[in-house]
Amino acid sequence: MPETISISLGTRVDEKPSHDRSYHFKPLKQDDRIRGVFGVPEDAPIPPVTEENLAVYHDYLIANLAFPFDALVCQHSGESEHLVGYVKIIGLVDPRSRRHHVLQGLFAKAENHKRVMVKPLSEIGVREDNPNCRLIDDYSYWFVNWL
């Protein structure tokens, strides 16, 4: 039997399908959520990544993330190998607690087989069905694009 193809006549050709995106959530809504982290109006520019803004984002994430949660991280092994490992994120490192370089962003405390390590939060992957996914994704989007 031939395959039946269904076409929606309301879709414009130049629109990207919703599954083709650089991050999990629509960028415009992401921009608005990020502005909300900093308490700026929706017509204001998104604040850049600075030491002060990293501290604000850290406090927002501490108040809104549900710890612990499962995540994926890249683990460097050897010269250029990248292994993906499963970890449990148990907290965040406060950027005010030590000399912190803006280019590094925020760090997550990750536990793997009872070994605690520190990983850049922008390199943490969270499953889309995890309630923390949107928060991590928004932070990564902000950090990568407004650095």
Tab-separated table of C-alpha atoms in Angstrom:
chain	number	residue	atom	x	y	z
A	1	MET	CA	0.000	0.000	0.000
A	2	PRO	CA	1.435	3.457	-0.879
A	3	GLU	CA	2.488	5.759	1.945
A	4	THR	CA	0.100	8.631	2.725
A	5	ILE	CA	1.687	12.025	3.272
A	6	SER	CA	-0.186	14.731	5.160
A	7	ILE	CA	0.646	18.387	4.446
A	8	SER	CA	-0.381	21.367	6.551
A	9	LEU	CA	-1.325	24.242	4.258
A	10	GLY	CA	-0.853	26.809	7.044
A	11	THR	CA	2.945	26.411	7.257
A	12	ARG	CA	5.139	28.891	5.404
A	13	VAL	CA	8.055	27.453	3.470
A	14	ASP	CA	10.613	29.730	5.158
A	15	GLU	CA	9.589	28.696	8.699
A	16	LYS	CA	11.902	26.326	10.517
A	17	PRO	CA	10.221	23.242	11.916
A	18	SER	CA	9.970	23.309	15.714
A	19	HIS	CA	12.362	20.355	16.060
A	20	ASP	CA	15.163	22.223	14.225
A	21	ARG	CA	16.585	24.526	16.880
A	22	SER	CA	19.930	25.275	18.421
A	23	TYR	CA	18.562	24.966	21.949
A	24	HIS	CA	15.566	23.090	23.320
A	25	PHE	CA	13.283	26.120	23.574
A	26	LYS	CA	12.282	28.951	21.250
A	27	PRO	CA	14.894	31.755	21.333
A	28	LEU	CA	12.445	34.655	21.697
A	29	LYS	CA	10.845	33.104	24.749
A	30	GLN	CA	14.330	32.287	26.016
A	31	ASP	CA	15.307	35.942	25.663
A	32	ASP	CA	12.277	36.986	27.723
A	33	ARG	CA	13.022	34.416	30.438
A	34	ILE	CA	16.647	35.596	30.614
A	35	ARG	CA	15.540	39.220	30.921
A	36	GLY	CA	13.348	38.032	33.809
A	37	VAL	CA	16.392	36.612	35.609
A	38	PHE	CA	17.856	40.129	35.688
A	39	GLY	CA	14.559	41.961	36.173
A	40	VAL	CA	14.900	44.051	33.023
A	41	PRO	CA	11.957	45.031	30.763
A	42	GLU	CA	11.219	42.931	27.697
A	43	ASP	CA	12.323	45.709	25.349
A	44	ALA	CA	15.699	46.099	27.110
A	45	PRO	CA	18.830	44.403	25.797
A	46	ILE	CA	19.867	41.187	27.507
A	47	PRO	CA	22.596	41.943	30.059
A	48	PRO	CA	26.082	40.754	29.049
A	49	VAL	CA	28.075	38.111	30.900
A	50	THR	CA	29.985	39.886	33.671
A	51	GLU	CA	31.126	38.852	37.150
A	52	GLU	CA	28.156	40.670	38.680
A	53	ASN	CA	25.671	39.121	36.237
A	54	LEU	CA	27.117	35.647	36.814
A	55	ALA	CA	26.448	36.133	40.536
A	56	VAL	CA	22.854	37.196	39.779
A	57	TYR	CA	22.328	34.159	37.519
A	58	HIS	CA	23.902	31.880	40.141
A	59	ASP	CA	21.463	33.100	42.802
A	60	TYR	CA	18.527	32.658	40.421
A	61	LEU	CA	19.563	29.085	39.596
A	62	ILE	CA	20.153	28.171	43.250
A	63	ALA	CA	16.617	29.369	44.030
A	64	ASN	CA	15.001	27.533	41.090
A	65	LEU	CA	16.928	24.330	40.318
A	66	ALA	CA	15.894	21.101	42.043
A	67	PHE	CA	19.042	19.385	43.359
A	68	PRO	CA	20.267	16.732	42.891
A	69	PHE	CA	19.559	15.959	39.234
A	70	ASP	CA	20.993	13.672	36.572
A	71	ALA	CA	23.049	15.117	33.741
A	72	LEU	CA	25.592	14.315	31.054
A	73	VAL	CA	29.053	15.865	30.894
A	74	CYS	CA	32.000	15.688	28.530
A	75	GLN	CA	35.003	14.060	30.111
A	76	HIS	CA	38.406	14.657	28.580
A	77	SER	CA	40.565	11.588	28.407
A	78	GLY	CA	43.918	11.507	26.674
A	79	GLU	CA	44.863	14.138	24.137
A	80	SER	CA	41.595	14.733	22.307
A	81	GLU	CA	39.111	12.049	23.291
A	82	HIS	CA	35.754	13.187	24.577
A	83	LEU	CA	33.742	10.729	26.574
A	84	VAL	CA	30.211	11.423	27.701
A	85	GLY	CA	29.604	10.523	31.302
A	86	TYR	CA	26.555	10.410	33.516
A	87	VAL	CA	26.751	12.445	36.699
A	88	LYS	CA	24.506	13.726	39.429
A	89	ILE	CA	24.569	17.516	39.817
A	90	ILE	CA	24.583	18.232	43.540
A	91	GLY	CA	25.027	22.017	43.548
A	92	LEU	CA	26.653	25.070	42.023
A	93	VAL	CA	29.885	26.820	42.922
A	94	ASP	CA	29.246	30.392	44.042
A	95	PRO	CA	31.250	32.645	41.680
A	96	ARG	CA	31.864	35.043	44.606
A	97	SER	CA	33.626	32.342	46.645
A	98	ARG	CA	36.914	32.491	44.732
A	99	ARG	CA	38.688	34.413	42.027
A	100	HIS	CA	36.468	33.714	39.087
A	101	HIS	CA	37.144	34.422	35.442
A	102	VAL	CA	34.118	35.529	33.427
A	103	LEU	CA	35.139	33.413	30.423
A	104	GLN	CA	34.631	30.254	32.499
A	105	GLY	CA	31.058	30.985	33.523
A	106	LEU	CA	29.306	29.162	36.336
A	107	PHE	CA	30.400	25.756	37.605
A	108	ALA	CA	28.336	22.786	38.725
A	109	LYS	CA	29.342	20.364	41.456
A	110	ALA	CA	28.956	16.926	39.907
A	111	GLU	CA	29.163	13.547	41.587
A	112	ASN	CA	30.159	10.370	39.788
A	113	HIS	CA	30.759	7.160	41.742
A	114	LYS	CA	31.118	9.174	44.973
A	115	ARG	CA	33.820	11.343	43.377
A	116	VAL	CA	32.941	15.045	43.357
A	117	MET	CA	34.160	17.151	40.440
A	118	VAL	CA	33.528	20.661	39.159
A	119	LYS	CA	32.327	21.130	35.581
A	120	PRO	CA	31.349	24.238	33.577
A	121	LEU	CA	27.570	24.561	33.753
A	122	SER	CA	27.386	25.446	30.047
A	123	GLU	CA	28.776	21.976	29.253
A	124	ILE	CA	26.131	20.116	31.257
A	125	GLY	CA	23.464	18.282	29.300
A	126	VAL	CA	20.055	17.622	30.841
A	127	ARG	CA	17.304	15.491	29.354
A	128	GLU	CA	14.427	17.476	27.889
A	129	ASP	CA	11.924	15.781	30.204
A	130	ASN	CA	13.856	16.951	33.295
A	131	PRO	CA	12.247	20.014	34.942
A	132	ASN	CA	15.729	21.593	35.233
A	133	CYS	CA	16.340	21.399	31.474
A	134	ARG	CA	14.869	24.788	30.625
A	135	LEU	CA	16.860	26.539	33.374
A	136	ILE	CA	20.174	24.967	32.310
A	137	ASP	CA	19.401	25.531	28.651
A	138	ASP	CA	18.541	29.211	29.205
A	139	TYR	CA	21.753	29.759	31.162
A	140	SER	CA	23.866	28.086	28.446
A	141	TYR	CA	22.137	30.120	25.734
A	142	TRP	CA	22.848	33.347	27.654
A	143	PHE	CA	26.428	32.449	28.516
A	144	VAL	CA	27.410	31.417	24.983
A	145	ASN	CA	25.655	34.297	23.198
A	146	TRP	CA	26.254	37.266	25.543
A	147	LEU	CA	29.843	36.590	26.610
